[in-house]
PDB file of C-alpha atoms in Angstrom:
ATOM      1  CA  GLU A 105     -15.038  -8.458   2.643  1.00  0.00           C
ATOM      2  CA  ILE A 106     -12.212  -8.430   5.270  1.00  0.00           C
ATOM      3  CA  VAL A 107     -11.679  -5.449   7.612  1.00  0.00           C
ATOM      4  CA  LEU A 108      -8.889  -5.333   9.631  1.00  0.00           C
ATOM      5  CA  THR A 109      -8.398  -3.372  12.878  1.00  0.00           C
ATOM      6  CA  GLN A 110      -5.251  -2.007  14.183  1.00  0.00           C
ATOM      7  CA  SER A 111      -4.282  -1.361  17.616  1.00  0.00           C
ATOM      8  CA  PRO A 112      -3.232   0.990  19.281  1.00  0.00           C
ATOM      9  CA  ALA A 113      -3.986   3.955  17.401  1.00  0.00           C
ATOM     10  CA  THR A 114      -0.816   5.858  18.767  1.00  0.00           C
ATOM     11  CA  LEU A 115       1.629   4.378  20.973  1.00  0.00           C
ATOM     12  CA  SER A 116       4.163   6.192  22.776  1.00  0.00           C
ATOM     13  CA  LEU A 117       7.010   5.298  23.203  1.00  0.00           C
ATOM     14  CA  SER A 118      10.932   5.943  23.821  1.00  0.00           C
ATOM     15  CA  PRO A 119      13.974   5.033  21.885  1.00  0.00           C
ATOM     16  CA  GLY A 120      15.365   1.595  23.074  1.00  0.00           C
ATOM     17  CA  GLU A 121      11.799   0.795  24.257  1.00  0.00           C
ATOM     18  CA  ARG A 122       9.972  -2.356  22.357  1.00  0.00           C
ATOM     19  CA  ALA A 123       6.867  -1.595  20.511  1.00  0.00           C
ATOM     20  CA  THR A 124       4.143  -4.198  20.361  1.00  0.00           C
ATOM     21  CA  LEU A 125       1.535  -4.109  17.409  1.00  0.00           C
ATOM     22  CA  SER A 126      -0.811  -5.601  16.733  1.00  0.00           C
ATOM     23  CA  CYS A 127      -3.258  -6.339  13.451  1.00  0.00           C
ATOM     24  CA  ARG A 128      -6.846  -7.721  13.633  1.00  0.00           C
ATOM     25  CA  ALA A 129      -8.666  -9.778  10.632  1.00  0.00           C
ATOM     26  CA  SER A 130     -12.561  -9.586  10.812  1.00  0.00           C
ATOM     27  CA  GLN A 131     -12.590 -13.616   9.257  1.00  0.00           C
ATOM     28  CA  SER A 132      -8.933 -15.687   8.625  1.00  0.00           C
ATOM     29  CA  VAL A 133      -6.656 -14.635   5.696  1.00  0.00           C
ATOM     30  CA  GLY A 134      -4.158 -17.490   6.599  1.00  0.00           C
ATOM     31  CA  SER A 135      -0.775 -16.105   6.737  1.00  0.00           C
ATOM     32  CA  PHE A 136      -1.332 -13.541   3.697  1.00  0.00           C
ATOM     33  CA  LEU A 137      -0.461 -10.189   5.797  1.00  0.00           C
ATOM     34  CA  ALA A 138       2.311  -7.861   5.054  1.00  0.00           C
ATOM     35  CA  TRP A 139       3.167  -4.993   7.436  1.00  0.00           C
ATOM     36  CA  TYR A 140       4.400  -1.374   5.974  1.00  0.00           C
ATOM     37  CA  GLN A 141       6.605   1.351   7.776  1.00  0.00           C
ATOM     38  CA  GLN A 142       5.733   4.856   6.143  1.00  0.00           C
ATOM     39  CA  LYS A 143       7.370   7.940   6.996  1.00  0.00           C
ATOM     40  CA  PRO A 144       6.060  11.584   6.693  1.00  0.00           C
ATOM     41  CA  GLY A 145       6.218  12.385   3.045  1.00  0.00           C
ATOM     42  CA  GLN A 146       7.252   9.173   1.746  1.00  0.00           C
ATOM     43  CA  SER A 147       6.034   5.953   0.286  1.00  0.00           C
ATOM     44  CA  PRO A 148       5.124   3.223   2.254  1.00  0.00           C
ATOM     45  CA  LYS A 149       7.973   0.785   2.878  1.00  0.00           C
ATOM     46  CA  ILE A 150       7.500  -3.150   3.344  1.00  0.00           C
ATOM     47  CA  LEU A 151       8.862  -4.388   6.462  1.00  0.00           C
ATOM     48  CA  ILE A 152       7.242  -7.702   6.786  1.00  0.00           C
ATOM     49  CA  TYR A 153       5.245 -10.510   3.614  1.00  0.00           C
ATOM     50  CA  ASP A 154       3.593 -13.577   4.356  1.00  0.00           C
ATOM     51  CA  ALA A 155       3.073 -12.539   7.974  1.00  0.00           C
ATOM     52  CA  SER A 156       7.079 -13.134   9.361  1.00  0.00           C
ATOM     53  CA  ASN A 157       9.311 -12.881   6.666  1.00  0.00           C
ATOM     54  CA  ARG A 158      11.617 -10.069   6.624  1.00  0.00           C
ATOM     55  CA  ALA A 159      11.717  -7.906   3.045  1.00  0.00           C
ATOM     56  CA  THR A 160      15.116  -7.365   1.997  1.00  0.00           C
ATOM     57  CA  GLY A 161      17.376  -5.166   3.788  1.00  0.00           C
ATOM     58  CA  ILE A 162      14.794  -5.153   6.729  1.00  0.00           C
ATOM     59  CA  PRO A 163      16.741  -5.054  10.311  1.00  0.00           C
ATOM     60  CA  ALA A 164      16.465  -7.770  12.424  1.00  0.00           C
ATOM     61  CA  ARG A 165      15.217  -5.879  15.033  1.00  0.00           C
ATOM     62  CA  PHE A 166      11.774  -5.775  13.327  1.00  0.00           C
ATOM     63  CA  SER A 167       9.660  -9.631  13.911  1.00  0.00           C
ATOM     64  CA  ALA A 168       6.142 -10.683  13.195  1.00  0.00           C
ATOM     65  CA  SER A 169       4.469 -13.352  13.741  1.00  0.00           C
ATOM     66  CA  GLY A 170       0.446 -14.737  13.946  1.00  0.00           C
ATOM     67  CA  SER A 171      -2.131 -16.745  11.504  1.00  0.00           C
ATOM     68  CA  GLY A 172      -5.472 -16.763  10.835  1.00  0.00           C
ATOM     69  CA  THR A 173      -7.102 -13.364  12.655  1.00  0.00           C
ATOM     70  CA  ASP A 174      -4.432 -11.996  14.788  1.00  0.00           C
ATOM     71  CA  PHE A 175      -0.904 -10.566  14.370  1.00  0.00           C
ATOM     72  CA  THR A 176       1.763  -9.176  15.459  1.00  0.00           C
ATOM     73  CA  LEU A 177       4.764  -6.471  14.562  1.00  0.00           C
ATOM     74  CA  THR A 178       7.534  -6.197  17.432  1.00  0.00           C
ATOM     75  CA  ILE A 179      10.483  -3.594  16.774  1.00  0.00           C
ATOM     76  CA  SER A 180      12.580  -4.963  19.759  1.00  0.00           C
ATOM     77  CA  SER A 181      14.356  -1.630  20.687  1.00  0.00           C
ATOM     78  CA  LEU A 182      12.997   1.578  18.883  1.00  0.00           C
ATOM     79  CA  GLU A 183      15.501   3.372  16.957  1.00  0.00           C
ATOM     80  CA  PRO A 184      14.857   7.241  16.381  1.00  0.00           C
ATOM     81  CA  GLU A 185      14.230   6.223  12.978  1.00  0.00           C
ATOM     82  CA  ASP A 186      11.286   3.710  13.682  1.00  0.00           C
ATOM     83  CA  PHE A 187       9.038   6.482  14.542  1.00  0.00           C
ATOM     84  CA  ALA A 188       6.455   6.178  12.079  1.00  0.00           C
ATOM     85  CA  VAL A 189       3.098   4.964  10.797  1.00  0.00           C
ATOM     86  CA  TYR A 190       2.432   1.125  10.536  1.00  0.00           C
ATOM     87  CA  TYR A 191       0.241  -0.303   8.348  1.00  0.00           C
ATOM     88  CA  CYS A 192      -0.922  -3.987   8.207  1.00  0.00           C
ATOM     89  CA  LEU A 193      -2.576  -5.314   4.438  1.00  0.00           C
ATOM     90  CA  HIS A 194      -4.274  -8.420   3.317  1.00  0.00           C
ATOM     91  CA  ARG A 195      -3.944  -8.967  -0.540  1.00  0.00           C
ATOM     92  CA  THR A 196      -6.659 -11.992  -1.389  1.00  0.00           C
ATOM     93  CA  ASN A 197      -5.493 -14.293  -4.003  1.00  0.00           C
ATOM     94  CA  TRP A 198      -8.385 -14.111  -6.503  1.00  0.00           C
ATOM     95  CA  PRO A 199      -9.538 -12.160  -7.598  1.00  0.00           C
ATOM     96  CA  PRO A 200      -7.114  -9.975  -5.728  1.00  0.00           C
ATOM     97  CA  VAL A 201      -8.471  -7.390  -3.339  1.00  0.00           C
ATOM     98  CA  SER A 202      -6.415  -5.353  -0.899  1.00  0.00           C
ATOM     99  CA  THR A 203      -7.265  -4.409   2.380  1.00  0.00           C
ATOM    100  CA  PHE A 204      -4.878  -1.883   4.842  1.00  0.00           C
ATOM    101  CA  GLY A 205      -5.736  -1.287   8.051  1.00  0.00           C
ATOM    102  CA  PRO A 206      -5.955   1.667   9.365  1.00  0.00           C
ATOM    103  CA  GLY A 207      -2.334   2.229  10.787  1.00  0.00           C
ATOM    104  CA  THR A 208      -0.582   2.493  14.111  1.00  0.00           C
ATOM    105  CA  LYS A 209       1.693   5.664  14.840  1.00  0.00           C
ATOM    106  CA  VAL A 210       4.610   5.245  16.572  1.00  0.00           C
ATOM    107  CA  ASP A 211       5.517   8.118  18.319  1.00  0.00           C
ATOM    108  CA  PHE A 212       7.935   9.878  20.934  1.00  0.00           C
ATOM    109  CA  LYS A 213       6.781   9.744  24.280  1.00  0.00           C
TER     110      LYS A 213
ATOM    111  CA  GLN B 151      17.229  -0.883  -9.570  1.00  0.00           C
ATOM    112  CA  VAL B 152      13.385  -1.270  -9.786  1.00  0.00           C
ATOM    113  CA  GLN B 153      11.757   2.408 -10.163  1.00  0.00           C
ATOM    114  CA  LEU B 154       7.993   2.953 -10.283  1.00  0.00           C
ATOM    115  CA  GLN B 155       7.171   7.205 -11.686  1.00  0.00           C
ATOM    116  CA  GLU B 156       3.441   8.412 -11.422  1.00  0.00           C
ATOM    117  CA  SER B 157       2.920  11.346 -13.566  1.00  0.00           C
ATOM    118  CA  GLY B 158      -0.302  13.507 -14.399  1.00  0.00           C
ATOM    119  CA  PRO B 159      -1.914  16.711 -13.436  1.00  0.00           C
ATOM    120  CA  GLY B 160      -2.164  17.483 -10.061  1.00  0.00           C
ATOM    121  CA  LEU B 161      -5.435  19.359 -10.380  1.00  0.00           C
ATOM    122  CA  VAL B 162      -8.620  18.611 -11.639  1.00  0.00           C
ATOM    123  CA  LYS B 163     -12.097  19.833 -12.025  1.00  0.00           C
ATOM    124  CA  PRO B 164     -15.195  18.359 -10.204  1.00  0.00           C
ATOM    125  CA  SER B 165     -16.664  15.957 -12.076  1.00  0.00           C
ATOM    126  CA  GLU B 166     -13.971  15.552 -14.492  1.00  0.00           C
ATOM    127  CA  THR B 167     -11.549  13.044 -14.964  1.00  0.00           C
ATOM    128  CA  LEU B 168      -8.233  12.067 -13.341  1.00  0.00           C
ATOM    129  CA  SER B 169      -6.032  10.075 -15.699  1.00  0.00           C
ATOM    130  CA  LEU B 170      -2.858   9.220 -14.113  1.00  0.00           C
ATOM    131  CA  THR B 171       0.468   7.189 -15.524  1.00  0.00           C
ATOM    132  CA  CYS B 172       2.767   5.370 -14.060  1.00  0.00           C
ATOM    133  CA  THR B 173       6.290   4.047 -15.722  1.00  0.00           C
ATOM    134  CA  ILE B 174       8.312   1.722 -14.866  1.00  0.00           C
ATOM    135  CA  SER B 175      12.363   0.961 -15.488  1.00  0.00           C
ATOM    136  CA  GLY B 176      14.734  -1.341 -14.106  1.00  0.00           C
ATOM    137  CA  VAL B 177      12.139  -4.222 -15.051  1.00  0.00           C
ATOM    138  CA  SER B 178       8.909  -5.755 -17.495  1.00  0.00           C
ATOM    139  CA  ILE B 179       6.082  -5.105 -16.079  1.00  0.00           C
ATOM    140  CA  SER B 180       5.086  -8.462 -16.748  1.00  0.00           C
ATOM    141  CA  LYS B 181       6.724  -9.056 -13.403  1.00  0.00           C
ATOM    142  CA  TYR B 182       4.395  -7.333 -11.084  1.00  0.00           C
ATOM    143  CA  ILE B 183       0.555  -7.427 -10.572  1.00  0.00           C
ATOM    144  CA  CYS B 184       0.346  -3.357 -10.890  1.00  0.00           C
ATOM    145  CA  SER B 185      -1.703  -1.304  -9.025  1.00  0.00           C
ATOM    146  CA  TRP B 186      -3.205   1.992  -7.864  1.00  0.00           C
ATOM    147  CA  ILE B 187      -3.244   2.937  -3.864  1.00  0.00           C
ATOM    148  CA  ARG B 188      -3.870   6.246  -2.545  1.00  0.00           C
ATOM    149  CA  GLN B 189      -3.864   8.398   0.633  1.00  0.00           C
ATOM    150  CA  SER B 190      -6.522  11.566   1.562  1.00  0.00           C
ATOM    151  CA  PRO B 191      -4.709  13.961   3.281  1.00  0.00           C
ATOM    152  CA  GLY B 192      -3.847  12.870   6.910  1.00  0.00           C
ATOM    153  CA  LYS B 193      -5.861   9.461   6.671  1.00  0.00           C
ATOM    154  CA  GLY B 194      -4.955   5.767   5.601  1.00  0.00           C
ATOM    155  CA  LEU B 195      -3.805   4.037   2.538  1.00  0.00           C
ATOM    156  CA  GLU B 196      -6.687   3.146   0.431  1.00  0.00           C
ATOM    157  CA  TRP B 197      -6.301   0.124  -2.240  1.00  0.00           C
ATOM    158  CA  ILE B 198      -7.958   1.440  -5.788  1.00  0.00           C
ATOM    159  CA  GLY B 199      -7.075  -1.719  -8.271  1.00  0.00           C
ATOM    160  CA  TYR B 200      -4.967  -4.724  -9.715  1.00  0.00           C
ATOM    161  CA  ILE B 201      -4.117  -5.011 -13.415  1.00  0.00           C
ATOM    162  CA  TYR B 202      -2.016  -7.895 -14.740  1.00  0.00           C
ATOM    163  CA  HIS B 203       0.585  -7.820 -17.914  1.00  0.00           C
ATOM    164  CA  THR B 204      -2.400  -9.806 -19.430  1.00  0.00           C
ATOM    165  CA  GLY B 205      -4.591  -7.304 -18.962  1.00  0.00           C
ATOM    166  CA  SER B 206      -7.133  -8.361 -16.190  1.00  0.00           C
ATOM    167  CA  SER B 207      -8.261  -6.328 -13.388  1.00  0.00           C
ATOM    168  CA  SER B 208      -9.802  -6.512 -10.043  1.00  0.00           C
ATOM    169  CA  TYR B 209     -10.715  -3.033  -8.856  1.00  0.00           C
ATOM    170  CA  ASN B 210     -12.109  -1.829  -5.328  1.00  0.00           C
ATOM    171  CA  PRO B 211     -15.544  -2.921  -4.843  1.00  0.00           C
ATOM    172  CA  SER B 212     -16.001   1.176  -3.044  1.00  0.00           C
ATOM    173  CA  LEU B 213     -14.867   2.454  -6.481  1.00  0.00           C
ATOM    174  CA  LYS B 214     -15.248   0.226  -9.201  1.00  0.00           C
ATOM    175  CA  SER B 215     -18.237   2.376 -11.018  1.00  0.00           C
ATOM    176  CA  ARG B 216     -15.390   5.189 -11.713  1.00  0.00           C
ATOM    177  CA  VAL B 217     -12.159   3.142 -12.298  1.00  0.00           C
ATOM    178  CA  THR B 218     -10.533   1.702 -15.483  1.00  0.00           C
ATOM    179  CA  MET B 219      -7.280   0.688 -15.427  1.00  0.00           C
ATOM    180  CA  SER B 220      -5.290  -0.447 -18.841  1.00  0.00           C
ATOM    181  CA  LEU B 221      -1.221  -0.895 -19.378  1.00  0.00           C
ATOM    182  CA  ASP B 222       1.033  -0.328 -22.625  1.00  0.00           C
ATOM    183  CA  THR B 223       3.189  -3.017 -22.436  1.00  0.00           C
ATOM    184  CA  SER B 224       5.593  -1.664 -25.015  1.00  0.00           C
ATOM    185  CA  LYS B 225       6.206   1.052 -22.827  1.00  0.00           C
ATOM    186  CA  ASN B 226       6.372  -0.617 -19.362  1.00  0.00           C
ATOM    187  CA  GLN B 227       3.233   1.667 -18.246  1.00  0.00           C
ATOM    188  CA  PHE B 228       0.039   1.341 -16.690  1.00  0.00           C
ATOM    189  CA  SER B 229      -2.816   4.090 -16.345  1.00  0.00           C
ATOM    190  CA  LEU B 230      -5.621   4.816 -14.088  1.00  0.00           C
ATOM    191  CA  LYS B 231      -8.479   6.596 -14.892  1.00  0.00           C
ATOM    192  CA  MET B 232     -11.357   7.658 -12.681  1.00  0.00           C
ATOM    193  CA  THR B 233     -14.432   9.556 -13.681  1.00  0.00           C
ATOM    194  CA  SER B 234     -16.923  11.888 -12.220  1.00  0.00           C
ATOM    195  CA  VAL B 235     -13.794  12.991  -9.299  1.00  0.00           C
ATOM    196  CA  SER B 236     -15.159  15.278  -6.291  1.00  0.00           C
ATOM    197  CA  ALA B 237     -13.095  16.580  -3.551  1.00  0.00           C
ATOM    198  CA  ALA B 238     -13.035  13.208  -1.866  1.00  0.00           C
ATOM    199  CA  ASP B 239     -10.704  11.836  -4.427  1.00  0.00           C
ATOM    200  CA  THR B 240      -8.281  14.600  -3.437  1.00  0.00           C
ATOM    201  CA  ALA B 241      -5.264  12.370  -2.582  1.00  0.00           C
ATOM    202  CA  VAL B 242      -1.738  11.273  -3.130  1.00  0.00           C
ATOM    203  CA  TYR B 243      -1.679   8.759  -5.668  1.00  0.00           C
ATOM    204  CA  TYR B 244       0.942   6.010  -5.654  1.00  0.00           C
ATOM    205  CA  CYS B 245       1.039   3.289  -7.995  1.00  0.00           C
ATOM    206  CA  ALA B 246       3.040   0.110  -6.846  1.00  0.00           C
ATOM    207  CA  GLY B 247       4.033  -3.319  -7.890  1.00  0.00           C
ATOM    208  CA  ASP B 248       3.056  -6.598  -6.164  1.00  0.00           C
ATOM    209  CA  PRO B 249       5.657  -9.664  -7.468  1.00  0.00           C
ATOM    210  CA  GLY B 250       2.887 -12.533  -6.424  1.00  0.00           C
ATOM    211  CA  ALA B 251       3.947 -15.220  -4.306  1.00  0.00           C
ATOM    212  CA  PRO B 252       5.664 -15.900  -2.038  1.00  0.00           C
ATOM    213  CA  VAL B 253       4.831 -12.072  -1.345  1.00  0.00           C
ATOM    214  CA  ASN B 254       1.815 -11.328  -2.378  1.00  0.00           C
ATOM    215  CA  ALA B 255       1.907  -7.579  -1.445  1.00  0.00           C
ATOM    216  CA  PHE B 256       3.417  -4.422  -3.014  1.00  0.00           C
ATOM    217  CA  ASP B 257       7.150  -4.617  -2.682  1.00  0.00           C
ATOM    218  CA  VAL B 258       7.798  -1.731  -4.884  1.00  0.00           C
ATOM    219  CA  TRP B 259       6.482   2.023  -4.722  1.00  0.00           C
ATOM    220  CA  GLY B 260       6.636   5.266  -6.726  1.00  0.00           C
ATOM    221  CA  GLN B 261       7.146   8.435  -4.550  1.00  0.00           C
ATOM    222  CA  GLY B 262       3.395   9.403  -5.162  1.00  0.00           C
ATOM    223  CA  THR B 263       1.616  12.137  -6.948  1.00  0.00           C
ATOM    224  CA  MET B 264      -0.813  14.270  -5.240  1.00  0.00           C
ATOM    225  CA  VAL B 265      -4.046  15.208  -7.180  1.00  0.00           C
ATOM    226  CA  THR B 266      -6.439  17.794  -6.088  1.00  0.00           C
ATOM    227  CA  VAL B 267      -9.932  18.325  -6.948  1.00  0.00           C
ATOM    228  CA  SER B 268     -11.418  21.834  -7.289  1.00  0.00           C
ATOM    229  CA  SER B 269     -12.351  24.116  -9.469  1.00  0.00           C
TER     230      SER B 269
END
């Protein structure tokens, strides 16, 4: 069973600052990793799939990298609407089993 | 535009069965690997299970003994049944769709439906 660990649990920043979020897998997941943003009262929204590909309509300030066990989501310059909780997700190929990380909350400093 | 909508009772008694349905509009259900995900109040996301348009399914090992998913392709719907619920099953339940490669992740979600387990 793959376990995803996210750090930090909370990231306190100001608008305009750079945010760097980490997701670590307990064993290699290749590039099968996605990132989601969730705001209060809303469904999660996909930002990144296949470790580094931005989903449709996602601004260029969101970028991601990594493979194997270590992954990073970077928000180059925080906008007010970016303050939210971010989750990473891995899905195995077959049988399909999905695992979410515990999340990183990006809040106002 | 693809939309998913959950429906079902918002209140279920302990030890009873939770039943939810997700209706997909704007695309055939066969385009997605359909899934249920839940989120307990103030907590993170927990994947419950997948069902393919063929009927094949895969469940979270921690819930497998209590969960069954099914689908009705004629109605473009899929469903979740969870037996012997307890307060620990109180959560917002989301249905979501995974289009397969190259995304291999949930790229469409319903708005979620709150289910409370209480007598």
